[in-house]
mmCIF file of C-alpha atoms in Angstrom:
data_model
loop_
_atom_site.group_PDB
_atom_site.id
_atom_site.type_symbol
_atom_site.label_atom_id
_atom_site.label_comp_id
_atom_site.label_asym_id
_atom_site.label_seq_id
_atom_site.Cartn_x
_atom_site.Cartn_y
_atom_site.Cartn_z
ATOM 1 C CA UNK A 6 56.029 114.926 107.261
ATOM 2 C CA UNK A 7 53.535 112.591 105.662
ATOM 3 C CA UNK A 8 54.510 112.913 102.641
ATOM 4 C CA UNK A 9 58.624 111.764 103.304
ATOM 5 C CA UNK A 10 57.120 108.991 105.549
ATOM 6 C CA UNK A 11 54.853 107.839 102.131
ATOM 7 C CA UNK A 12 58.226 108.552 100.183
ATOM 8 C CA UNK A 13 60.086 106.360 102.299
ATOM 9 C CA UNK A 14 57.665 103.651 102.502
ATOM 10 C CA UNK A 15 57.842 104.180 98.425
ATOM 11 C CA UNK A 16 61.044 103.318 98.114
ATOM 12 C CA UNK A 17 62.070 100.487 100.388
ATOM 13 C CA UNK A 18 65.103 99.266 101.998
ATOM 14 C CA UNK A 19 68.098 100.552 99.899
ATOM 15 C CA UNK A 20 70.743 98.996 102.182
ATOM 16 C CA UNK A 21 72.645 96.158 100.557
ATOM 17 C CA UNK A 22 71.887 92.425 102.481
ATOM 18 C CA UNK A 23 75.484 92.017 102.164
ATOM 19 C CA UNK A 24 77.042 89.608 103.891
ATOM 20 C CA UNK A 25 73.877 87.918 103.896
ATOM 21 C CA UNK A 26 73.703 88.098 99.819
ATOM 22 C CA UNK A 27 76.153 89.466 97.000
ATOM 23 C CA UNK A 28 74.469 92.022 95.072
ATOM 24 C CA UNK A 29 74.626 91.397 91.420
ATOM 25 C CA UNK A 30 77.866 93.630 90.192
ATOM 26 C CA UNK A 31 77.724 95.955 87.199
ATOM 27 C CA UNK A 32 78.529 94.584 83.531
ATOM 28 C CA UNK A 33 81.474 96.376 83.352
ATOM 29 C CA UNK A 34 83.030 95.287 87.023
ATOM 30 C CA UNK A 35 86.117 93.306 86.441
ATOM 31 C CA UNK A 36 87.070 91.287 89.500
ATOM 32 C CA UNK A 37 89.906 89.213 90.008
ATOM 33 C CA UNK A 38 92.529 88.255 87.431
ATOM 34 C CA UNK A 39 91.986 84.629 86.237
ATOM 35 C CA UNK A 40 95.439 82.661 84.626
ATOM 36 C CA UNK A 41 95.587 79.774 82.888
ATOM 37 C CA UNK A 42 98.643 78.726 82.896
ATOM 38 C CA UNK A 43 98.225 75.727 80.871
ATOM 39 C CA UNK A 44 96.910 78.451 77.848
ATOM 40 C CA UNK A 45 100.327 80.178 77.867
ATOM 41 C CA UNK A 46 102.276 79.440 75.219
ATOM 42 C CA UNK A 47 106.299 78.480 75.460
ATOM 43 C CA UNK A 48 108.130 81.993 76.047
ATOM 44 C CA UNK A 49 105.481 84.488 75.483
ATOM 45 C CA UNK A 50 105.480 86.808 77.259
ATOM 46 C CA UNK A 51 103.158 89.494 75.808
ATOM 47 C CA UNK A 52 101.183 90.635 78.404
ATOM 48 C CA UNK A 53 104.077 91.113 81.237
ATOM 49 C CA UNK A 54 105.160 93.259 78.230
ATOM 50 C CA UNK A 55 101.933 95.128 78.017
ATOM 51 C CA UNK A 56 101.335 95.619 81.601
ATOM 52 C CA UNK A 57 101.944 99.022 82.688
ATOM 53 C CA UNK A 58 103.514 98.394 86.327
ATOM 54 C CA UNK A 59 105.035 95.245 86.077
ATOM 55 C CA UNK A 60 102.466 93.149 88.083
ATOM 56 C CA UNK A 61 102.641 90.478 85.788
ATOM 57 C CA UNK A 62 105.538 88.347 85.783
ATOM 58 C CA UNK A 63 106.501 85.315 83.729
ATOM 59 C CA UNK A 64 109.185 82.955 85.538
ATOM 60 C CA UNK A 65 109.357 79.700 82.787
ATOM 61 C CA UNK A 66 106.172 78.727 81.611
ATOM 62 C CA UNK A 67 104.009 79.629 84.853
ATOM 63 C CA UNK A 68 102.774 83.533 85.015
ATOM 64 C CA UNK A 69 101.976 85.012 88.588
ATOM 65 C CA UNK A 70 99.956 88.514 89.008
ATOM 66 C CA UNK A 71 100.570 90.636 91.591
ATOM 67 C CA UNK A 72 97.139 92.246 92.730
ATOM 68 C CA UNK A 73 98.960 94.910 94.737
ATOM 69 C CA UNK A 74 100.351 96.661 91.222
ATOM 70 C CA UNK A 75 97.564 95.446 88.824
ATOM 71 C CA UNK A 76 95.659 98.283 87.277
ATOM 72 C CA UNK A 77 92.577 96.456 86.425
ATOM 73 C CA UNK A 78 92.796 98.047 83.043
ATOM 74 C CA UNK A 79 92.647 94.772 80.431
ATOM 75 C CA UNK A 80 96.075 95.811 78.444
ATOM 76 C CA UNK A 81 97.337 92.249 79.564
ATOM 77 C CA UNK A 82 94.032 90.676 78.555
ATOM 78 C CA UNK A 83 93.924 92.498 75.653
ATOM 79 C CA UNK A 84 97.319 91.871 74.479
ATOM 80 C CA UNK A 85 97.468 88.113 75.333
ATOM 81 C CA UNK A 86 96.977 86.138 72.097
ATOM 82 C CA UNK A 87 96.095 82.693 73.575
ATOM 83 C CA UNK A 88 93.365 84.495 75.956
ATOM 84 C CA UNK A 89 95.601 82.879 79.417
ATOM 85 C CA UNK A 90 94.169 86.248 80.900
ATOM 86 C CA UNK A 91 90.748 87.114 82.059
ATOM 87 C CA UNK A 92 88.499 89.104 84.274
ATOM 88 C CA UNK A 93 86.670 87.137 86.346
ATOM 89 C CA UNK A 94 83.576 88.166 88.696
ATOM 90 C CA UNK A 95 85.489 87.542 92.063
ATOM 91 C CA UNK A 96 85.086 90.753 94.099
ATOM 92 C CA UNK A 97 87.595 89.526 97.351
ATOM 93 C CA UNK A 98 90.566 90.213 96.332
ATOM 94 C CA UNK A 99 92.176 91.738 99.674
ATOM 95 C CA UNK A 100 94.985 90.215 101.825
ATOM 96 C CA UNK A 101 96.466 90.370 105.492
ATOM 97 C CA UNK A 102 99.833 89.725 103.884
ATOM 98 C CA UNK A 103 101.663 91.435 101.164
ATOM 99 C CA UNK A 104 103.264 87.958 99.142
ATOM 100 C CA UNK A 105 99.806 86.779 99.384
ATOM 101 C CA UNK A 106 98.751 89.935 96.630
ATOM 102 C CA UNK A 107 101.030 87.346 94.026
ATOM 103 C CA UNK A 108 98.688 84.547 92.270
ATOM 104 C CA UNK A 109 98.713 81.942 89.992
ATOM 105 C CA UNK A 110 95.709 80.842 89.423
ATOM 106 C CA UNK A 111 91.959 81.746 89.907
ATOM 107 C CA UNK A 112 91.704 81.181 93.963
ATOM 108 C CA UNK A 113 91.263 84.686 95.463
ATOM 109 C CA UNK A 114 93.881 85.336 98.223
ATOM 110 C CA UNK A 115 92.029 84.997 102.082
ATOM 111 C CA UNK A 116 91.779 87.759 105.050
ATOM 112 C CA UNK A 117 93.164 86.179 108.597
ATOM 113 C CA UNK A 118 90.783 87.985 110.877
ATOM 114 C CA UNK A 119 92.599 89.813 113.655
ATOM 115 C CA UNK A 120 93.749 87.797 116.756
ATOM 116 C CA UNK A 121 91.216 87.032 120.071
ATOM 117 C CA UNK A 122 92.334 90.621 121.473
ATOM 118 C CA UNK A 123 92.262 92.603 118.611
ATOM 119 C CA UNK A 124 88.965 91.113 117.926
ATOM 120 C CA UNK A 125 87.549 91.737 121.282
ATOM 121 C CA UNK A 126 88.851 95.782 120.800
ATOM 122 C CA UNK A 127 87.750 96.437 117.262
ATOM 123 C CA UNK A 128 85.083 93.912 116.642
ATOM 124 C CA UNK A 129 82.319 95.793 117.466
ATOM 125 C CA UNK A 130 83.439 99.495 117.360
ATOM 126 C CA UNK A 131 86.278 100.259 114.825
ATOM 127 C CA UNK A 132 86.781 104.131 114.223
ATOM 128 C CA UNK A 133 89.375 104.764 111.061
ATOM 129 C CA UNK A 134 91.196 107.914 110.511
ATOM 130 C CA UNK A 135 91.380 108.011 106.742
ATOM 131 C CA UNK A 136 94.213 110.089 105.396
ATOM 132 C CA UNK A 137 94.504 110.527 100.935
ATOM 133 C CA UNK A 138 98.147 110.419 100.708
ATOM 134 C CA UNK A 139 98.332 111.917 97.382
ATOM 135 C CA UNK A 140 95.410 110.256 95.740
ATOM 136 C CA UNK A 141 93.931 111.001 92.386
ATOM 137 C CA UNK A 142 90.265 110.784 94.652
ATOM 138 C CA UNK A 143 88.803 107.424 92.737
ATOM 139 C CA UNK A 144 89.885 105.630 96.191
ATOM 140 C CA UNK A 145 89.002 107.973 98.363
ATOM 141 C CA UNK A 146 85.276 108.517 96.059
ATOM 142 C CA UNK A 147 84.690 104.380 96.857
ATOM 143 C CA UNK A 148 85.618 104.534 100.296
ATOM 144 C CA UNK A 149 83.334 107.597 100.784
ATOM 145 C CA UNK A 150 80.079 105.902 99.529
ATOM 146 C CA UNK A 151 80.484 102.963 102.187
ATOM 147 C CA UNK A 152 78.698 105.809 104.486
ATOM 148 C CA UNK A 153 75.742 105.890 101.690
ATOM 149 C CA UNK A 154 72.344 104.468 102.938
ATOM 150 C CA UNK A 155 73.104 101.676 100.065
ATOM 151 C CA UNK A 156 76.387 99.941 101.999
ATOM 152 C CA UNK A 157 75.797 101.285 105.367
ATOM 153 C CA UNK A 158 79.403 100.993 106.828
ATOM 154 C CA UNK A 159 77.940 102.236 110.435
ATOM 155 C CA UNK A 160 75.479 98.933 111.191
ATOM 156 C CA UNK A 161 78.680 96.823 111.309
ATOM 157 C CA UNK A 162 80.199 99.607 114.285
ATOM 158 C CA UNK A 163 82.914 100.516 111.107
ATOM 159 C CA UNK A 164 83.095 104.735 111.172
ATOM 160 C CA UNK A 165 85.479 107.398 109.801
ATOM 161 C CA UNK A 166 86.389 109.952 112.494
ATOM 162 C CA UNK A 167 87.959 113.378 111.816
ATOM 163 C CA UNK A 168 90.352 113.158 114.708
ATOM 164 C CA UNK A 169 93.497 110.506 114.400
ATOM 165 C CA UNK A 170 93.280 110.970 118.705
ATOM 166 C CA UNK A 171 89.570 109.789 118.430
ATOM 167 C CA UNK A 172 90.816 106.137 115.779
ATOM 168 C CA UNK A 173 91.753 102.952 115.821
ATOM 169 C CA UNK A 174 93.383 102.702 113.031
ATOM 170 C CA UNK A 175 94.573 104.525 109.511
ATOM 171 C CA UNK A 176 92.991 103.645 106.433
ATOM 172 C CA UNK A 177 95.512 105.492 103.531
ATOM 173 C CA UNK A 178 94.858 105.632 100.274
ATOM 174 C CA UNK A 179 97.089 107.795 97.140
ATOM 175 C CA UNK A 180 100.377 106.962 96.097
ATOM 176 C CA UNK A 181 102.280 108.607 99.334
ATOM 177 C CA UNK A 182 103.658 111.743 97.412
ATOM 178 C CA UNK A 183 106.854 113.371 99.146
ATOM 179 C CA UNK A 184 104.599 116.463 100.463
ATOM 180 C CA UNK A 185 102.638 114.286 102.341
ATOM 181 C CA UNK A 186 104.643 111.609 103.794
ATOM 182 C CA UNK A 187 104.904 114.356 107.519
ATOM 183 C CA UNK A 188 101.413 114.463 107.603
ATOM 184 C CA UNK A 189 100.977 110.742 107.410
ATOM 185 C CA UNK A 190 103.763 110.081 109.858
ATOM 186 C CA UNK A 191 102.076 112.648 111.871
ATOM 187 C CA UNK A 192 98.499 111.112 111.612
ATOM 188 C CA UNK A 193 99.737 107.855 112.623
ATOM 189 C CA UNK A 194 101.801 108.564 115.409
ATOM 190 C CA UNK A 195 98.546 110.297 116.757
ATOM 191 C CA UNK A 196 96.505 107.376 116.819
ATOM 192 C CA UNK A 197 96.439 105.814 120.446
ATOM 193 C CA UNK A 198 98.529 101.779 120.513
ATOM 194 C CA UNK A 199 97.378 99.251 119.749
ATOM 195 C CA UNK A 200 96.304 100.657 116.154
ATOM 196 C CA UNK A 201 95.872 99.218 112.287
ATOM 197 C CA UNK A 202 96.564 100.043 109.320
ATOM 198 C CA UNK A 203 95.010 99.632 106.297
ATOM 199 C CA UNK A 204 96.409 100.606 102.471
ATOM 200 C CA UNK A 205 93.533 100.870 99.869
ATOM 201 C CA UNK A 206 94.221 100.456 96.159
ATOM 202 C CA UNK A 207 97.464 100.255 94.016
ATOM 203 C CA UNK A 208 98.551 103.292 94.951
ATOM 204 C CA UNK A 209 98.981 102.859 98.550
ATOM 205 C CA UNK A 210 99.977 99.616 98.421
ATOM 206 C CA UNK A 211 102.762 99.463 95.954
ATOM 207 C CA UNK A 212 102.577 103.199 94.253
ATOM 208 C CA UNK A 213 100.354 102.150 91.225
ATOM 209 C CA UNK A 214 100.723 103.968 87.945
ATOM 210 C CA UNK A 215 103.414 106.331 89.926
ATOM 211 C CA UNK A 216 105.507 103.416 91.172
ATOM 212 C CA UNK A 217 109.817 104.379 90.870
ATOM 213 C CA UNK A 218 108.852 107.478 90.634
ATOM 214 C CA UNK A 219 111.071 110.005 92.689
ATOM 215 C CA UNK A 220 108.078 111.232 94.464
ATOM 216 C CA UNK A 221 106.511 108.532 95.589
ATOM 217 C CA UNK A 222 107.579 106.137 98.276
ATOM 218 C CA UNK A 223 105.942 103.076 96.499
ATOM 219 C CA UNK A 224 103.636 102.045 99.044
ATOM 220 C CA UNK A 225 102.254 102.822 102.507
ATOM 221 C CA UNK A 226 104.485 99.779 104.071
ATOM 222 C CA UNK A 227 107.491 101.723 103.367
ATOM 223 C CA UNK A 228 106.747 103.954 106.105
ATOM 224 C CA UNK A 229 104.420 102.228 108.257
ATOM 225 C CA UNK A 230 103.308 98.379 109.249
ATOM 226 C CA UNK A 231 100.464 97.219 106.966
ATOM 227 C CA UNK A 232 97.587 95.138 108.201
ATOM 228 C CA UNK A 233 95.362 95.143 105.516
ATOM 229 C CA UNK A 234 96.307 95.195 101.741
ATOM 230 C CA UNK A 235 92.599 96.123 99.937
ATOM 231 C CA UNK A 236 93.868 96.042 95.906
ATOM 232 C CA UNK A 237 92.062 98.023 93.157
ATOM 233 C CA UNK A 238 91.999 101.228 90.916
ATOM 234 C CA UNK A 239 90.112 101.455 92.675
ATOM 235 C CA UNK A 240 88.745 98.572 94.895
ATOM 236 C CA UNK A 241 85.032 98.218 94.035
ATOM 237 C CA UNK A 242 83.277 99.066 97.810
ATOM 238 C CA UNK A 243 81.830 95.920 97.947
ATOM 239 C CA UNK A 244 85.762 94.855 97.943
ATOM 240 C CA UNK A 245 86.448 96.901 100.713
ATOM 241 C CA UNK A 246 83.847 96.386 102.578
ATOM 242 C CA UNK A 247 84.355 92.758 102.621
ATOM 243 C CA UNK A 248 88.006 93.130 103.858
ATOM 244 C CA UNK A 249 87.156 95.308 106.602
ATOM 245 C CA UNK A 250 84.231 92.357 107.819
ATOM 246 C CA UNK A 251 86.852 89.743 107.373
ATOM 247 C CA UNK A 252 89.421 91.737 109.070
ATOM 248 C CA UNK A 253 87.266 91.882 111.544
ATOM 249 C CA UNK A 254 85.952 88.109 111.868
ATOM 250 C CA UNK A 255 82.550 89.093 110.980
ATOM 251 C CA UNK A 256 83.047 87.238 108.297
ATOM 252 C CA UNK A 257 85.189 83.693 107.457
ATOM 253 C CA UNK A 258 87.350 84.021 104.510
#
């Protein structure tokens, strides 16, 4: 016993001071999409060309990125020869509404915390039921380590509950595959009115790297009402934790 009370005094807090403080983000994290439109030059179009689901689109001389079908894999960066397109550092990159996924510029889109009632429900005790709808298990890896001793999810009254009769709300992630569009129906219909939902990562939100395909239904909203749209491939935790807090009013956008 002494000896994990001297190991714990060893090794300090480990939970993150977030929202108090942003933790300093890996080298490698690539955050939101930066454009500069003024960069792009007449009728290129080389990185809507590169981009591997269509997020980008070029309308004239003004490119706009949809967040919802962006990869966060660089092939646009990479391929753009005037360097329009960056990474930036930006870890907020969630939305209440789906058009609001679609930028032009650097400004990350904002989270509308739920209404007076909703808050006044949820705000201090939200249970999710999350359901992997065909997910390749990166989303469903980041969402998992928001129970960790490092983010904590439980101090903010945020937990995951095994029964959809015991939640407030869905959080889906995966690409909504044919075989498991019953159980999702099923899940949802389970959890008690008034309820959220919540789609996590490219897949669920517009059917990522899968989209058009016959076996996917592109997207949790084309089954069931979205509340949150939490983009990614996946969403860094850090990005979804902020969504749910903002969601949630614990935080202003």
């Amino acid at each position: 016993m002494l000896k994990a009370l001297l190991a714990r005094v060893h090794q300090g807090r480990r939970t993150l001071a977030y929202p108090t403080a942003v933790p300093p983000l890996p080298e490698r994290f690539r955050g939101l999409p930066r454009l500069d439109p003024a960069r792009c030059a007449a009728g290129c179009r080389d990185c809507a060309d590169a981009c591997p689901t269509d997020a980008i689109r070029v309308d004239g001389a003004r490119p706009t990125l949809d967040l919802g079908r962006c990869l966060f894999c660089t092939d646009c960066a990479d391929a753009c020869p005037e360097g329009a397109l960056t990474h930036g550092r930006e870890h907020r990159l969630a939305a209440r509404r789906r058009e609001d996924l679609v930028i032009a510029g650097d400004a990350p889109p904002a989270v509308a915390a739920l209404d007076r009632e909703m808050r006044r429900m949820f705000g201090r005790s939200l249970k999710l039921r999350q359901v992997s709808a065909g997910g390749c298990n990166g989303c469903e890896a980041d969402v998992n380590v928001l129970g960790t001793v490092v983010f904590d999810l439980a101090r903010f009254g945020i937990q995951f509950v095994a029964s959809p009769r015991h939640a407030d709300g869905l959080l889906v992630t995966g690409a909504i595959s044919g075989h498991m569009t019953a159980a999702l129906r099923k899940t949802y219909d389970a959890i008690p009115a008034p309820k959220l939902v919540i789609a996590v990562g490219a897949c669920a939100i517009s059917g990522g790297p899968f989209v058009d395909h016959p076996e996917v239904r592109n997207g949790v909203e084309a089954m069931l009402p979205v509340d949150l749209y939490v983009p990614g491939c996946p969403p860094h935790p850090l990005t979804i934790l902020d969504a749910l807090l903002r969601l949630l009013g614990t935080m202003e956008s």
